[in-house]
XYZ file of N, CA and C in Angstrom:
435
model
N -66.901 15.962 -9.444
C -65.449 16.471 -8.990
C -64.284 17.698 -9.325
N -63.724 18.742 -9.272
C -63.336 18.778 -10.582
C -61.547 18.605 -10.623
N -61.360 18.138 -12.732
C -59.723 17.711 -11.932
C -58.386 18.575 -11.219
N -57.597 18.279 -10.857
C -57.415 19.306 -10.534
C -56.086 19.449 -12.417
N -55.822 20.705 -12.255
C -55.223 21.536 -13.687
C -53.868 20.436 -13.322
N -52.805 20.952 -14.103
C -51.656 20.479 -14.374
C -50.712 21.323 -13.194
N -51.047 22.121 -13.480
C -49.792 23.748 -12.421
C -50.374 23.537 -12.058
N -51.636 22.653 -10.764
C -51.465 22.733 -9.823
C -50.475 20.998 -8.516
N -50.779 20.553 -10.452
C -50.240 19.430 -9.646
C -48.895 19.406 -9.334
N -48.305 20.253 -10.373
C -46.875 20.494 -10.766
C -46.211 21.254 -8.981
N -46.805 22.127 -8.535
C -46.857 23.014 -7.679
C -46.728 22.074 -6.420
N -47.999 21.237 -5.876
C -48.179 20.273 -4.778
C -47.177 18.933 -4.872
N -45.971 18.762 -6.204
C -45.337 17.732 -5.846
C -43.406 19.074 -5.589
N -43.505 20.090 -5.890
C -42.524 20.841 -5.441
C -42.496 21.086 -4.182
N -40.747 21.202 -3.796
C -40.675 20.562 -1.944
C -41.623 21.830 -1.565
N -41.865 22.232 -0.616
C -42.413 24.003 0.266
C -41.031 24.466 -0.004
N -41.382 25.760 0.179
C -40.069 26.636 -0.137
C -40.379 27.472 1.525
N -39.086 27.574 2.170
C -39.483 28.864 3.421
C -40.392 30.349 2.850
N -41.015 30.757 3.604
C -41.411 31.864 3.208
C -40.660 33.128 3.072
N -39.530 32.844 4.300
C -39.195 34.680 4.451
C -37.827 33.331 3.743
N -36.546 34.210 3.384
C -35.591 33.580 3.165
C -34.205 34.018 4.450
N -33.306 33.485 4.707
C -32.538 34.455 5.020
C -31.449 34.667 4.127
N -31.032 36.929 4.777
C -30.066 37.682 3.499
C -28.661 37.200 3.445
N -28.078 37.114 5.036
C -26.769 37.213 5.772
C -27.091 35.806 6.623
N -25.707 35.387 6.701
C -25.548 34.236 7.951
C -25.195 34.289 9.180
N -25.947 33.460 10.226
C -26.036 34.133 10.881
C -25.143 33.372 11.252
N -24.128 34.443 12.600
C -22.885 34.262 12.769
C -22.416 33.200 14.841
N -22.852 32.454 14.760
C -23.259 32.873 16.948
C -22.094 33.250 16.939
N -22.606 34.299 18.464
C -21.041 34.547 19.479
C -20.524 33.945 20.033
N -18.916 34.623 19.920
C -17.871 33.584 20.058
C -18.049 32.573 22.173
N -17.715 31.764 21.795
C -18.069 31.477 23.567
C -17.445 31.908 24.747
N -17.895 31.962 25.383
C -17.184 32.657 26.911
C -15.460 31.925 26.533
N -14.048 33.233 26.680
C -12.833 32.654 26.736
C -12.474 32.141 25.755
N -13.103 31.932 24.908
C -12.476 32.295 22.945
C -11.916 33.321 22.835
N -10.601 33.401 21.955
C -10.218 34.432 21.625
C -10.696 35.110 20.541
N -10.749 36.510 21.147
C -10.889 37.735 19.716
C -10.427 38.559 19.752
N -9.598 38.942 18.420
C -9.458 40.171 17.860
C -7.340 39.943 17.955
N -7.101 40.221 18.551
C -5.604 41.010 18.568
C -5.115 39.616 20.085
N -5.737 38.566 20.359
C -5.911 38.255 21.256
C -5.164 36.394 19.807
N -7.054 36.653 19.278
C -6.581 35.736 18.193
C -6.164 35.644 16.959
N -5.869 36.481 16.820
C -4.465 36.744 15.468
C -2.957 36.355 16.306
N -2.622 36.526 17.516
C -1.752 36.074 18.153
C -1.483 34.753 17.927
N -2.386 34.301 18.396
C -2.361 32.631 18.796
C -1.640 31.865 17.174
N -2.928 32.454 16.313
C -3.570 32.458 15.227
C -1.348 32.339 14.320
N -1.266 33.401 14.464
C 0.558 33.403 14.279
C 1.170 32.540 14.955
N 1.588 32.257 16.307
C 1.796 31.340 16.820
C 1.673 29.504 16.767
N 0.491 29.704 16.073
C 0.159 28.561 14.888
C 1.508 27.870 13.997
N 0.902 28.869 13.149
C 2.260 28.910 11.746
C 3.407 28.909 12.344
N 4.094 29.391 12.894
C 5.392 29.620 13.400
C 5.462 28.080 13.328
N 4.338 27.899 14.889
C 4.899 26.555 15.106
C 4.433 25.385 14.051
N 4.276 25.323 13.198
C 4.233 24.799 12.003
C 5.482 24.904 10.930
N 5.753 26.392 11.366
C 7.026 25.703 9.907
C 8.224 25.291 10.719
N 8.366 25.358 12.264
C 9.069 25.109 13.241
C 9.686 23.118 13.191
N 7.947 22.501 13.664
C 8.101 21.067 13.185
C 7.850 21.298 11.900
N 7.347 22.380 10.439
C 8.159 21.208 9.272
C 9.097 20.743 9.332
N 10.155 22.198 8.787
C 11.817 21.661 8.793
C 12.388 20.746 10.128
N 11.941 20.463 10.757
C 12.845 19.343 11.839
C 11.742 18.311 11.197
N 11.053 17.952 10.938
C 10.870 16.911 10.694
C 12.142 16.442 8.683
N 11.506 17.980 7.770
C 12.259 17.638 6.825
C 13.570 16.567 7.190
N 14.433 17.539 8.254
C 15.694 17.562 8.457
C 15.582 16.275 9.243
N 15.485 16.362 9.761
C 14.627 13.998 9.740
C 14.918 13.332 9.335
N 14.463 13.370 8.584
C 14.262 12.991 7.414
C 15.218 13.185 6.055
N 15.610 14.101 5.901
C 16.936 13.971 5.167
C 17.982 13.393 6.318
N 18.657 13.599 7.218
C 19.383 13.666 7.694
C 19.963 12.602 8.511
N 18.412 11.984 9.107
C 18.501 10.155 9.890
C 17.769 9.544 8.621
N 16.716 9.376 8.269
C 16.416 8.564 7.885
C 17.353 7.861 6.224
N 16.920 9.067 5.462
C 18.232 8.492 4.354
C 19.661 8.100 4.804
N 20.971 8.103 5.673
C 21.698 7.450 5.293
C 21.665 6.099 6.417
N 19.995 5.536 7.173
C 19.631 4.767 7.744
C 19.995 3.488 6.884
N 18.464 4.201 5.509
C 18.027 3.865 4.597
C 19.404 3.129 3.698
N 20.131 3.788 3.447
C 21.446 3.552 2.232
C 22.504 2.580 3.151
N 22.439 2.819 4.417
C 23.225 1.827 5.843
C 22.718 -0.154 4.925
N 21.373 0.883 5.336
C 20.978 -1.581 5.556
C 21.087 -1.444 4.000
N 20.467 -1.333 2.778
C 20.807 -1.786 0.980
C 22.028 -1.844 1.521
N 23.045 -1.391 2.147
C 24.556 -1.622 1.908
C 24.812 -3.252 2.766
N 24.100 -3.011 3.961
C 24.677 -4.191 5.020
C 23.712 -5.395 3.938
N 22.456 -5.165 2.951
C 21.371 -6.473 2.961
C 22.109 -7.297 1.094
N 22.679 -6.182 1.101
C 23.797 -6.057 0.396
C 25.073 -7.433 -0.065
N 25.727 -6.489 1.744
C 26.730 -7.827 1.459
C 26.883 -9.048 1.831
N 25.324 -8.693 2.544
C 24.629 -10.716 3.487
C 24.231 -11.473 2.238
N 23.384 -10.835 1.376
C 23.379 -11.231 -0.421
C 24.331 -12.591 -1.015
N 25.624 -11.126 -1.322
C 26.823 -11.196 -1.186
C 27.766 -12.674 -1.225
N 27.361 -12.515 0.359
C 28.194 -13.619 1.291
C 26.952 -14.800 1.451
N 25.934 -14.754 1.374
C 24.842 -15.979 0.894
C 25.677 -16.493 -0.481
N 24.951 -15.728 -1.407
C 25.448 -16.156 -3.029
C 26.828 -17.366 -3.387
N 28.170 -16.754 -2.293
C 29.362 -17.052 -2.463
C 29.011 -18.577 -1.715
N 28.321 -18.292 -0.527
C 28.338 -19.508 0.066
C 27.544 -21.578 -0.810
N 26.591 -20.054 -1.218
C 25.372 -21.132 -2.141
C 25.910 -22.135 -3.120
N 27.039 -20.920 -3.124
C 28.458 -21.666 -4.725
C 28.884 -23.096 -4.108
N 30.055 -22.454 -3.099
C 30.484 -23.812 -2.579
C 29.333 -24.694 -1.326
N 28.945 -24.940 -1.424
C 27.580 -25.888 -1.134
C 26.412 -25.913 -1.419
N 26.426 -26.050 -3.012
C 25.083 -26.339 -3.856
C 23.664 -27.197 -2.895
N 24.819 -27.861 -1.949
C 23.558 -29.949 -1.459
C 23.281 -29.367 -0.382
N 23.655 -27.907 0.888
C 23.070 -27.822 1.999
C 21.645 -26.796 1.945
N 20.928 -26.861 1.058
C 19.766 -26.084 0.096
C 18.332 -27.054 0.248
N 17.187 -26.172 0.210
C 15.944 -27.149 -0.174
C 16.127 -27.779 -1.242
N 15.442 -28.433 -1.112
C 14.902 -29.126 -2.771
C 16.795 -30.126 -3.645
N 17.311 -29.676 -3.321
C 19.459 -30.590 -3.786
C 19.608 -31.462 -2.495
N 19.720 -32.432 -3.533
C 20.581 -33.584 -2.777
C 22.132 -32.805 -2.873
N 22.978 -34.038 -2.590
C 24.407 -33.908 -2.055
C 24.430 -34.418 -3.364
N 25.463 -34.666 -4.262
C 25.724 -34.307 -5.386
C 26.534 -35.637 -5.877
N 26.882 -36.226 -5.384
C 27.121 -38.363 -5.897
C 25.793 -38.400 -5.200
N 24.915 -38.458 -5.324
C 23.384 -38.853 -5.060
C 22.378 -38.338 -5.693
N 22.481 -37.654 -5.450
C 21.569 -35.891 -7.310
C 21.161 -37.988 -7.977
N 19.749 -38.067 -7.963
C 18.986 -38.244 -9.705
C 19.102 -37.560 -10.683
N 19.347 -38.175 -11.482
C 19.248 -37.778 -13.161
C 18.008 -36.849 -13.170
N 16.812 -36.932 -12.551
C 15.524 -36.217 -12.958
C 15.799 -34.309 -12.707
N 14.830 -34.217 -13.552
C 15.577 -32.475 -14.057
C 15.237 -31.445 -12.456
N 14.426 -32.485 -12.111
C 13.408 -31.912 -10.720
C 13.183 -32.596 -9.480
N 14.684 -32.030 -8.692
C 15.176 -33.209 -7.257
C 14.528 -32.648 -6.831
N 13.473 -31.971 -6.179
C 11.766 -32.020 -5.369
C 10.712 -32.329 -5.819
N 10.168 -33.148 -5.044
C 9.929 -34.508 -4.727
C 7.849 -33.982 -4.820
N 7.010 -34.570 -6.318
C 6.328 -33.885 -6.849
C 4.974 -35.330 -5.514
N 4.319 -33.755 -5.392
C 2.520 -34.437 -4.776
C 1.791 -33.251 -5.560
N 0.733 -33.975 -5.488
C -0.455 -33.871 -5.749
C -1.183 -32.594 -5.711
N -0.494 -31.508 -4.710
C -1.975 -30.799 -4.544
C -0.492 -29.029 -4.210
N -0.130 -29.633 -5.076
C 1.653 -28.274 -5.214
C 0.923 -28.854 -6.901
N 1.069 -27.053 -6.950
C 0.523 -26.929 -8.685
C 0.079 -26.951 -9.337
N -1.477 -26.847 -9.144
C -2.439 -27.067 -9.369
C -2.910 -25.889 -10.565
N -2.983 -26.397 -11.112
C -3.227 -25.088 -12.563
C -4.139 -26.215 -13.668
N -5.525 -25.529 -13.513
C -6.382 -25.831 -14.372
C -5.644 -25.644 -15.962
N -5.500 -24.508 -16.265
C -4.746 -24.320 -17.780
C -3.892 -23.657 -17.660
N -3.105 -23.361 -18.541
C -1.864 -22.518 -18.368
C -1.629 -20.994 -18.657
N -0.785 -20.174 -18.138
C -0.077 -18.713 -17.915
C -0.387 -18.703 -19.006
N -0.562 -17.406 -19.579
C -0.370 -16.542 -20.701
C 1.216 -16.916 -20.738
N 2.280 -16.919 -19.678
C 3.332 -16.238 -20.391
C 4.085 -17.485 -20.559
N 3.443 -18.770 -19.895
C 4.291 -19.841 -18.978
C 3.694 -21.160 -18.715
N 4.068 -21.546 -18.553
C 3.569 -22.972 -17.225
C 3.571 -22.154 -16.300
N 4.460 -21.591 -15.814
C 4.992 -20.981 -14.124
C 4.142 -19.910 -13.751
N 4.058 -19.355 -12.348
C 3.766 -18.301 -12.025
C 4.614 -16.928 -12.764
N 3.948 -15.608 -12.495
C 4.566 -14.454 -13.207
C 6.427 -14.722 -12.236
N 5.964 -14.791 -10.624
C 7.086 -14.492 -9.983
C 7.615 -15.803 -9.724
N 7.833 -16.940 -11.764
C 8.872 -18.121 -10.936
C 10.983 -17.900 -10.686
N 10.890 -18.613 -9.444
C 12.223 -18.387 -9.913
C 12.985 -20.169 -10.046
N 14.123 -20.473 -11.281
C 14.292 -21.577 -11.758
C 15.564 -22.060 -11.475
N 15.882 -21.541 -9.428
C 16.728 -21.352 -8.840
C 17.065 -22.250 -7.239
N 15.062 -22.440 -7.395
C 14.916 -22.503 -5.773
C 13.531 -22.675 -6.026
N 13.049 -23.099 -7.491
C 11.082 -24.137 -8.036
C 11.847 -24.970 -8.156
N 10.502 -25.329 -8.432
C 10.278 -26.845 -9.613
C 10.171 -25.905 -10.551
N 9.820 -27.106 -11.941
C 9.158 -26.252 -12.979
C 7.778 -27.041 -12.871
N 7.306 -27.023 -13.472
C 5.567 -27.459 -12.951
C 5.215 -27.188 -14.782
N 4.319 -28.866 -14.749
C 4.260 -29.166 -16.154
C 2.954 -29.884 -16.171
N 2.633 -29.837 -14.744
C 1.518 -30.720 -15.363
C 0.563 -29.299 -15.413
N -0.769 -29.668 -15.922
C -2.426 -29.148 -15.390
C -3.372 -30.375 -15.659
N -4.050 -29.831 -14.871
C -5.422 -30.387 -14.350
C -6.301 -30.750 -15.539
């Protein structure tokens, strides 16, 4: 039996080619009822006009409605937080983790220690507490497993 030549093996591995290739793209005929010619161009212009109108509408809504609402909400929250801070300064014993000033313990950590809270097998690179730690609200963590 004769061994196949290398050229024959390579040709057999290549993807088969079509005998005749198309030289031009074949576009199917438009469906019945599909606009053609002047009707198509007029509908295309109507879509462009609608898109421009809708874009300007939402731009105006964003500028004249959303921005003032965001500014008003920001002012409201700022005012509310200022009142909250003033109330907290007047009545510090009413907040979580605090006891009334007359009964307060000498400990720097007024909250109760639970073994399942603040479990850390190793210290963070920036210190013993999380990156979002707030010393006015949370307790300081010094224990590691």
